[in-house]
Every structure is written in structure tokens, then in C-alpha cells.
PDB file of C-alpha atoms in Angstrom:
ATOM      1  CA  ALA N   1     -54.540 -11.362  63.900  1.00 95.00           C
ATOM      2  CA  GLY N   2     -55.075  -9.087  67.094  1.00 95.00           C
ATOM      3  CA  LEU N   3     -54.059  -6.336  64.855  1.00 97.00           C
ATOM      4  CA  THR N   4     -56.564  -3.055  64.670  1.00 97.00           C
ATOM      5  CA  VAL N   5     -57.283  -0.893  61.061  1.00 98.00           C
ATOM      6  CA  ILE N   6     -58.665   2.397  61.481  1.00 98.00           C
ATOM      7  CA  ASP N   7     -60.126   3.377  58.240  1.00 97.00           C
ATOM      8  CA  CYS N   8     -60.042   7.493  57.869  1.00 96.00           C
ATOM      9  CA  SER N   9     -61.108   7.367  54.263  1.00 94.00           C
ATOM     10  CA  THR N  10     -64.071   8.708  53.334  1.00 93.00           C
ATOM     11  CA  SER N  11     -65.594   5.484  52.093  1.00 93.00           C
ATOM     12  CA  ASP N  12     -69.050   3.845  50.632  1.00 92.00           C
ATOM     13  CA  PRO N  13     -70.561   2.060  53.983  1.00 92.00           C
ATOM     14  CA  VAL N  14     -71.557  -0.772  51.824  1.00 89.00           C
ATOM     15  CA  SER N  15     -67.478  -1.653  51.308  1.00 92.00           C
ATOM     16  CA  THR N  16     -66.620  -0.794  54.657  1.00 95.00           C
ATOM     17  CA  LEU N  17     -68.446  -3.460  55.926  1.00 94.00           C
ATOM     18  CA  ALA N  18     -67.654  -5.858  53.464  1.00 94.00           C
ATOM     19  CA  LEU N  19     -64.118  -4.954  54.458  1.00 96.00           C
ATOM     20  CA  ALA N  20     -64.729  -5.283  58.642  1.00 97.00           C
ATOM     21  CA  GLY N  21     -66.157  -8.597  57.673  1.00 96.00           C
ATOM     22  CA  GLU N  22     -63.079  -9.561  55.994  1.00 97.00           C
ATOM     23  CA  CYS N  23     -60.792  -8.226  59.122  1.00 97.00           C
ATOM     24  CA  ALA N  24     -63.048 -10.201  61.528  1.00 97.00           C
ATOM     25  CA  ALA N  25     -62.483 -13.325  60.075  1.00 97.00           C
ATOM     26  CA  ALA N  26     -58.734 -12.761  60.271  1.00 97.00           C
ATOM     27  CA  GLY N  27     -59.183 -11.782  63.943  1.00 97.00           C
ATOM     28  CA  ILE N  28     -58.532  -7.844  62.929  1.00 98.00           C
ATOM     29  CA  ALA N  29     -60.375  -5.355  64.650  1.00 98.00           C
ATOM     30  CA  PHE N  30     -61.880  -2.764  62.304  1.00 98.00           C
ATOM     31  CA  ALA N  31     -63.402   1.034  62.726  1.00 98.00           C
ATOM     32  CA  ASP N  32     -64.117   3.440  60.356  1.00 98.00           C
ATOM     33  CA  ALA N  33     -63.184   7.122  61.836  1.00 98.00           C
ATOM     34  CA  PRO N  34     -63.214   9.385  58.683  1.00 97.00           C
ATOM     35  CA  LEU N  35     -62.295  13.264  59.164  1.00 95.00           C
ATOM     36  CA  SER N  36     -63.773  16.422  58.525  1.00 91.00           C
ATOM     37  CA  ARG N  37     -62.205  20.243  58.319  1.00 87.00           C
ATOM     38  CA  THR N  38     -59.242  21.299  56.781  1.00 81.00           C
ATOM     39  CA  PRO N  39     -55.765  20.761  56.411  1.00 81.00           C
ATOM     40  CA  LYS N  40     -54.970  23.433  58.735  1.00 83.00           C
ATOM     41  CA  GLU N  41     -56.832  21.582  61.436  1.00 89.00           C
ATOM     42  CA  ALA N  42     -54.993  18.425  60.189  1.00 89.00           C
ATOM     43  CA  GLU N  43     -51.332  20.251  61.168  1.00 90.00           C
ATOM     44  CA  ALA N  44     -52.703  21.439  64.296  1.00 93.00           C
ATOM     45  CA  GLY N  45     -54.026  17.708  65.387  1.00 91.00           C
ATOM     46  CA  THR N  46     -57.632  19.090  65.467  1.00 94.00           C
ATOM     47  CA  LEU N  47     -59.623  17.717  63.072  1.00 95.00           C
ATOM     48  CA  ASP N  48     -63.158  16.029  64.124  1.00 96.00           C
ATOM     49  CA  THR N  49     -63.522  12.586  63.587  1.00 97.00           C
ATOM     50  CA  MET N  50     -66.874  10.382  63.366  1.00 97.00           C
ATOM     51  CA  VAL N  51     -66.117   6.765  64.649  1.00 98.00           C
ATOM     52  CA  GLY N  52     -68.218   3.436  63.941  1.00 98.00           C
ATOM     53  CA  ALA N  53     -66.391   0.653  66.117  1.00 97.00           C
ATOM     54  CA  ASP N  54     -67.722  -1.771  69.036  1.00 96.00           C
ATOM     55  CA  GLU N  55     -67.228   0.032  72.419  1.00 97.00           C
ATOM     56  CA  GLU N  56     -64.280  -2.433  73.143  1.00 97.00           C
ATOM     57  CA  THR N  57     -62.394  -1.141  69.894  1.00 97.00           C
ATOM     58  CA  PHE N  58     -63.313   2.476  70.503  1.00 98.00           C
ATOM     59  CA  ALA N  59     -61.907   2.441  74.145  1.00 98.00           C
ATOM     60  CA  ARG N  60     -58.619   0.955  72.921  1.00 97.00           C
ATOM     61  CA  ILE N  61     -58.323   3.351  69.875  1.00 98.00           C
ATOM     62  CA  ARG N  62     -59.484   6.577  71.578  1.00 97.00           C
ATOM     63  CA  PRO N  63     -55.721   7.934  72.712  1.00 97.00           C
ATOM     64  CA  VAL N  64     -54.502   7.373  68.848  1.00 96.00           C
ATOM     65  CA  LEU N  65     -57.449   9.376  67.845  1.00 97.00           C
ATOM     66  CA  GLU N  66     -56.683  11.802  69.991  1.00 96.00           C
ATOM     67  CA  CYS N  67     -53.431  12.424  68.304  1.00 94.00           C
ATOM     68  CA  TRP N  68     -54.853  14.040  65.251  1.00 93.00           C
ATOM     69  CA  ALA N  69     -58.882  14.673  66.635  1.00 95.00           C
ATOM     70  CA  GLY N  70     -60.088  17.646  68.391  1.00 94.00           C
ATOM     71  CA  VAL N  71     -63.789  16.312  68.401  1.00 96.00           C
ATOM     72  CA  ILE N  72     -64.174  12.638  68.508  1.00 98.00           C
ATOM     73  CA  VAL N  73     -67.725  11.453  68.420  1.00 98.00           C
ATOM     74  CA  HIS N  74     -68.584   7.615  68.665  1.00 98.00           C
ATOM     75  CA  LEU N  75     -71.644   7.101  66.702  1.00 98.00           C
ATOM     76  CA  GLY N  76     -72.114   3.459  66.923  1.00 97.00           C
ATOM     77  CA  PRO N  77     -71.125   0.427  65.237  1.00 97.00           C
ATOM     78  CA  VAL N  78     -68.689  -0.360  62.460  1.00 97.00           C
ATOM     79  CA  GLY N  79     -70.272   1.751  59.279  1.00 96.00           C
ATOM     80  CA  SER N  80     -71.884   4.380  61.371  1.00 97.00           C
ATOM     81  CA  GLY N  81     -68.619   6.912  60.747  1.00 97.00           C
ATOM     82  CA  HIS N  82     -68.576   6.350  57.253  1.00 97.00           C
ATOM     83  CA  LYS N  83     -72.465   6.953  56.591  1.00 97.00           C
ATOM     84  CA  MET N  84     -72.181  10.063  58.980  1.00 97.00           C
ATOM     85  CA  LYS N  85     -69.099  11.341  56.793  1.00 96.00           C
ATOM     86  CA  LEU N  86     -71.134  11.186  53.480  1.00 96.00           C
ATOM     87  CA  ILE N  87     -74.529  12.951  55.378  1.00 96.00           C
ATOM     88  CA  ASN N  88     -71.585  15.707  56.346  1.00 94.00           C
ATOM     89  CA  ASN N  89     -70.223  16.062  53.070  1.00 95.00           C
ATOM     90  CA  PHE N  90     -73.483  15.994  51.564  1.00 97.00           C
ATOM     91  CA  ILE N  91     -74.434  19.103  54.025  1.00 97.00           C
ATOM     92  CA  ALA N  92     -70.927  20.869  53.237  1.00 96.00           C
ATOM     93  CA  MET N  93     -71.382  20.019  49.342  1.00 97.00           C
ATOM     94  CA  GLY N  94     -74.960  21.201  49.313  1.00 98.00           C
ATOM     95  CA  TYR N  95     -74.143  24.485  50.654  1.00 98.00           C
ATOM     96  CA  ALA N  96     -71.436  24.916  47.979  1.00 98.00           C
ATOM     97  CA  ALA N  97     -73.743  24.386  45.151  1.00 98.00           C
ATOM     98  CA  LEU N  98     -76.274  26.655  46.916  1.00 98.00           C
ATOM     99  CA  TYR N  99     -73.515  29.593  47.455  1.00 98.00           C
ATOM    100  CA  ALA N 100     -72.219  29.049  43.538  1.00 98.00           C
ATOM    101  CA  GLU N 101     -75.983  29.211  42.293  1.00 98.00           C
ATOM    102  CA  ALA N 102     -76.631  31.734  44.433  1.00 98.00           C
ATOM    103  CA  LEU N 103     -73.897  34.117  43.580  1.00 98.00           C
ATOM    104  CA  ALA N 104     -74.727  33.771  39.597  1.00 98.00           C
ATOM    105  CA  LEU N 105     -77.910  34.734  40.233  1.00 98.00           C
ATOM    106  CA  ALA N 106     -77.041  37.719  42.326  1.00 98.00           C
ATOM    107  CA  ARG N 107     -74.478  38.749  39.379  1.00 97.00           C
ATOM    108  CA  LYS N 108     -76.794  38.341  36.435  1.00 97.00           C
ATOM    109  CA  ALA N 109     -79.492  40.411  38.575  1.00 98.00           C
ATOM    110  CA  ASP N 110     -76.757  43.164  38.768  1.00 97.00           C
ATOM    111  CA  LEU N 111     -75.410  42.902  42.473  1.00 98.00           C
ATOM    112  CA  THR N 112     -71.965  42.074  43.068  1.00 97.00           C
ATOM    113  CA  PRO N 113     -70.501  39.053  45.140  1.00 97.00           C
ATOM    114  CA  GLN N 114     -69.463  41.950  47.665  1.00 97.00           C
ATOM    115  CA  GLN N 115     -72.730  42.829  48.075  1.00 98.00           C
ATOM    116  CA  VAL N 116     -73.966  39.522  48.812  1.00 98.00           C
ATOM    117  CA  ASP N 117     -71.308  39.236  51.466  1.00 98.00           C
ATOM    118  CA  SER N 118     -72.234  42.123  52.914  1.00 98.00           C
ATOM    119  CA  VAL N 119     -75.752  40.872  54.004  1.00 98.00           C
ATOM    120  CA  ILE N 120     -74.999  37.419  54.669  1.00 98.00           C
ATOM    121  CA  ARG N 121     -71.803  37.211  56.498  1.00 97.00           C
ATOM    122  CA  PRO N 122     -73.127  39.767  59.620  1.00 97.00           C
ATOM    123  CA  GLY N 123     -76.353  37.878  59.813  1.00 96.00           C
ATOM    124  CA  ARG N 124     -77.339  34.178  60.792  1.00 96.00           C
ATOM    125  CA  MET N 125     -77.058  32.451  57.584  1.00 95.00           C
ATOM    126  CA  SER N 126     -73.180  32.807  57.884  1.00 97.00           C
ATOM    127  CA  ASN N 127     -71.360  29.843  59.195  1.00 95.00           C
ATOM    128  CA  GLY N 128     -67.612  28.587  58.936  1.00 93.00           C
ATOM    129  CA  PHE N 129     -68.160  26.989  55.693  1.00 95.00           C
ATOM    130  CA  TYR N 130     -69.038  29.725  53.828  1.00 97.00           C
ATOM    131  CA  GLU N 131     -66.406  32.027  55.305  1.00 96.00           C
ATOM    132  CA  THR N 132     -64.185  29.261  53.636  1.00 94.00           C
ATOM    133  CA  PHE N 133     -65.923  28.938  50.465  1.00 97.00           C
ATOM    134  CA  MET N 134     -65.967  32.760  49.678  1.00 98.00           C
ATOM    135  CA  LYS N 135     -62.299  33.429  50.252  1.00 97.00           C
ATOM    136  CA  TRP N 136     -61.926  32.565  46.572  1.00 97.00           C
ATOM    137  CA  THR N 137     -64.844  34.768  45.266  1.00 96.00           C
ATOM    138  CA  LEU N 138     -63.823  37.545  47.214  1.00 97.00           C
ATOM    139  CA  ASP N 139     -59.904  37.241  47.531  1.00 96.00           C
ATOM    140  CA  GLY N 140     -58.657  35.103  45.020  1.00 96.00           C
ATOM    141  CA  ASP N 141     -57.357  32.560  47.928  1.00 96.00           C
ATOM    142  CA  GLU N 142     -56.867  29.277  46.052  1.00 94.00           C
ATOM    143  CA  LYS N 143     -56.066  27.495  49.382  1.00 91.00           C
ATOM    144  CA  ALA N 144     -59.530  28.742  50.831  1.00 91.00           C
ATOM    145  CA  HIS N 145     -60.759  24.895  50.673  1.00 91.00           C
ATOM    146  CA  LEU N 146     -58.253  22.369  49.231  1.00 91.00           C
ATOM    147  CA  PHE N 147     -60.686  19.637  48.348  1.00 93.00           C
ATOM    148  CA  THR N 148     -61.230  18.871  44.803  1.00 96.00           C
ATOM    149  CA  ILE N 149     -64.101  18.764  42.548  1.00 98.00           C
ATOM    150  CA  THR N 150     -63.383  15.178  41.409  1.00 98.00           C
ATOM    151  CA  ASN N 151     -63.381  14.380  45.598  1.00 96.00           C
ATOM    152  CA  ALA N 152     -66.296  16.185  45.873  1.00 97.00           C
ATOM    153  CA  HIS N 153     -68.148  14.256  43.194  1.00 98.00           C
ATOM    154  CA  LYS N 154     -66.868  11.070  43.936  1.00 96.00           C
ATOM    155  CA  ASP N 155     -68.262  11.580  47.841  1.00 96.00           C
ATOM    156  CA  MET N 156     -71.714  12.343  46.407  1.00 97.00           C
ATOM    157  CA  ARG N 157     -71.500   9.355  44.493  1.00 96.00           C
ATOM    158  CA  TYR N 158     -71.235   7.228  47.620  1.00 95.00           C
ATOM    159  CA  LEU N 159     -74.106   9.245  49.094  1.00 95.00           C
ATOM    160  CA  SER N 160     -76.313   7.872  46.086  1.00 95.00           C
ATOM    161  CA  ASN N 161     -75.093   4.529  46.565  1.00 93.00           C
ATOM    162  CA  LEU N 162     -76.378   4.827  50.329  1.00 93.00           C
ATOM    163  CA  ALA N 163     -79.417   6.389  49.390  1.00 94.00           C
ATOM    164  CA  THR N 164     -80.499   3.207  47.276  1.00 93.00           C
ATOM    165  CA  ALA N 165     -79.400   0.876  49.486  1.00 90.00           C
ATOM    166  CA  THR N 166     -81.477   2.491  52.231  1.00 92.00           C
ATOM    167  CA  GLY N 167     -84.413   3.359  49.936  1.00 95.00           C
ATOM    168  CA  ALA N 168     -84.015   7.182  50.615  1.00 95.00           C
ATOM    169  CA  VAL N 169     -85.516   9.768  48.445  1.00 95.00           C
ATOM    170  CA  ASN N 170     -82.810  12.144  47.668  1.00 93.00           C
ATOM    171  CA  PRO N 171     -84.118  14.998  45.266  1.00 95.00           C
ATOM    172  CA  VAL N 172     -81.726  17.743  46.506  1.00 96.00           C
ATOM    173  CA  GLN N 173     -78.957  15.353  47.116  1.00 95.00           C
ATOM    174  CA  SER N 174     -79.416  14.656  43.147  1.00 94.00           C
ATOM    175  CA  ALA N 175     -78.987  18.303  41.978  1.00 96.00           C
ATOM    176  CA  VAL N 176     -75.779  18.628  44.280  1.00 97.00           C
ATOM    177  CA  ARG N 177     -74.047  15.640  42.805  1.00 97.00           C
ATOM    178  CA  ASN N 178     -74.920  16.738  39.272  1.00 97.00           C
ATOM    179  CA  SER N 179     -73.415  19.922  39.976  1.00 97.00           C
ATOM    180  CA  PHE N 180     -69.855  18.407  40.487  1.00 98.00           C
ATOM    181  CA  ALA N 181     -70.577  15.951  37.870  1.00 98.00           C
ATOM    182  CA  ALA N 182     -70.775  18.974  35.508  1.00 98.00           C
ATOM    183  CA  MET N 183     -67.695  20.227  36.314  1.00 98.00           C
ATOM    184  CA  GLU N 184     -65.764  17.581  36.082  1.00 98.00           C
ATOM    185  CA  ALA N 185     -66.959  16.360  32.943  1.00 98.00           C
ATOM    186  CA  ALA N 186     -66.127  19.895  31.797  1.00 98.00           C
ATOM    187  CA  GLY N 187     -62.015  18.856  32.694  1.00 98.00           C
ATOM    188  CA  GLU N 188     -62.300  20.737  35.775  1.00 98.00           C
ATOM    189  CA  GLY N 189     -62.184  18.017  38.429  1.00 98.00           C
ATOM    190  CA  ALA N 190     -58.811  19.204  39.639  1.00 98.00           C
ATOM    191  CA  ARG N 191     -60.003  22.720  40.701  1.00 98.00           C
ATOM    192  CA  PHE N 192     -61.111  23.123  44.161  1.00 98.00           C
ATOM    193  CA  VAL N 193     -64.881  23.227  46.013  1.00 98.00           C
ATOM    194  CA  PRO N 194     -64.880  27.140  45.835  1.00 98.00           C
ATOM    195  CA  MET N 195     -64.421  27.292  42.185  1.00 98.00           C
ATOM    196  CA  LEU N 196     -67.864  25.872  41.255  1.00 98.00           C
ATOM    197  CA  ALA N 197     -69.202  29.598  41.849  1.00 98.00           C
ATOM    198  CA  ASP N 198     -66.948  30.124  38.311  1.00 97.00           C
ATOM    199  CA  PHE N 199     -67.896  27.073  37.068  1.00 98.00           C
ATOM    200  CA  VAL N 200     -71.834  28.167  37.562  1.00 98.00           C
ATOM    201  CA  ALA N 201     -71.081  31.934  36.404  1.00 97.00           C
ATOM    202  CA  GLY N 202     -69.721  30.053  32.740  1.00 97.00           C
ATOM    203  CA  MET N 203     -73.087  28.015  32.914  1.00 96.00           C
ATOM    204  CA  ASN N 204     -74.915  31.509  33.189  1.00 97.00           C
ATOM    205  CA  GLY N 205     -72.850  33.518  30.452  1.00 96.00           C
ATOM    206  CA  LEU N 206     -70.995  35.256  33.076  1.00 96.00           C
ATOM    207  CA  PRO N 207     -66.873  35.695  33.534  1.00 92.00           C
ATOM    208  CA  GLU N 208     -65.535  33.947  36.387  1.00 81.00           C
ATOM    209  CA  LYS N 209     -64.984  37.321  38.138  1.00 72.00           C
ATOM    210  CA  ASP N 210     -66.362  40.312  37.703  1.00 64.00           C
ATOM    211  CA  ASP N 211     -64.376  43.376  36.261  1.00 53.00           C
TER     212      ASP N 211
END
């Protein structure tokens, strides 16, 4: 009793609320504060965090959050942080699935990844996630985004649960989830998200990289 739990994982909000209830019954305050960005920002203490907590708990834990987060957003009551993190990851993994498919289609149409990048990177469709994702395809940087296919698929399953719980229609997310499900089912779950481009290339009868 009297302790505070700060849950920084990416979790199913249904389990988050259940855990918060168990903590409350024991006199323990609970906040969900999942994180985003990359290991680089983690080492620098400049991650983003989205927080679900009552006002009193949030005010008390903010100095702790500031130890590892540069951007701190209080979204509302417990569960809000984990809900938002799943939405955040849906957008990110949606980009990954879209980029992977676009790169494969371009190659089937006799365009190179370098040509695709020469148009997208300087234009308004570029973004930080695109730049990180393309470091593997263009530069072979295995450490560009150290987030595994298995973790991506797990998060998309959690988001499917959230959609079911809220009665939401989610056709695009279902397609995104299946992209990662297929790669994990093929035994490639330990590879990283930018490598989805290789898997989709293989589905199209293409080698992982152009010669």
C-alpha cells in the first residue's frame, strides 16, 4: 500500500484496467505510460510517453517520467496511455506494410527502391518513420529500427482486441496485422520491421535486394 506502479509496456487496455483495479484494491496507485521512439532516444532519455492516470498520480510521477521522456502527454484516466500506444503503433506498422508493398510493386514495375526514394524523400510524403524504414532497404542498416516482426504482430493483435471491445470497424488494420502474421508464420518473427520489405518482395517472386 502506498506504492505507485508505472507500466511502460505496450499492453491490451483490457488487461491494463484489470491490473489497475487489483492495484487499487491493495492501495497501490497505477499509471500506464507506454513509450515510443527508438533505442537511440531511450539511451538519451528523450523518449515520448503517453500517460493514463488520475491527475494526482500524474503530478506525482511526472518528475520520474522526465528521467526518460522528452515528450510527456497526459491523455486522461488509466488505460488512456495504452489505448493511444496501440493507435500510435497501428499508424507506424501501417506505414511499414504500405512501404513494403509499394517497394515490391515498384520493383515489379521496373522501378528501383532508389528511384522510389528519390521522389518520396524530398516530398511531403516523407517522415521520420519512412527515413528509418528505408535505411534497411537502401543502406542495409540492420539496426535502423530494432523492433521485431513478432512484437509488431503482437501489438496488432492487441489493437484487434481493442477494436472488438469498442465495436470499431477496422478493415485496414486487419490487413496490416496479416502482413506481420504471415511473416511470423513463415518463421521470420525475429527479423526487424523494415525487413518486411524483403518478405513482401519474396511473396512477389523477387529477391530480397536488387542486384
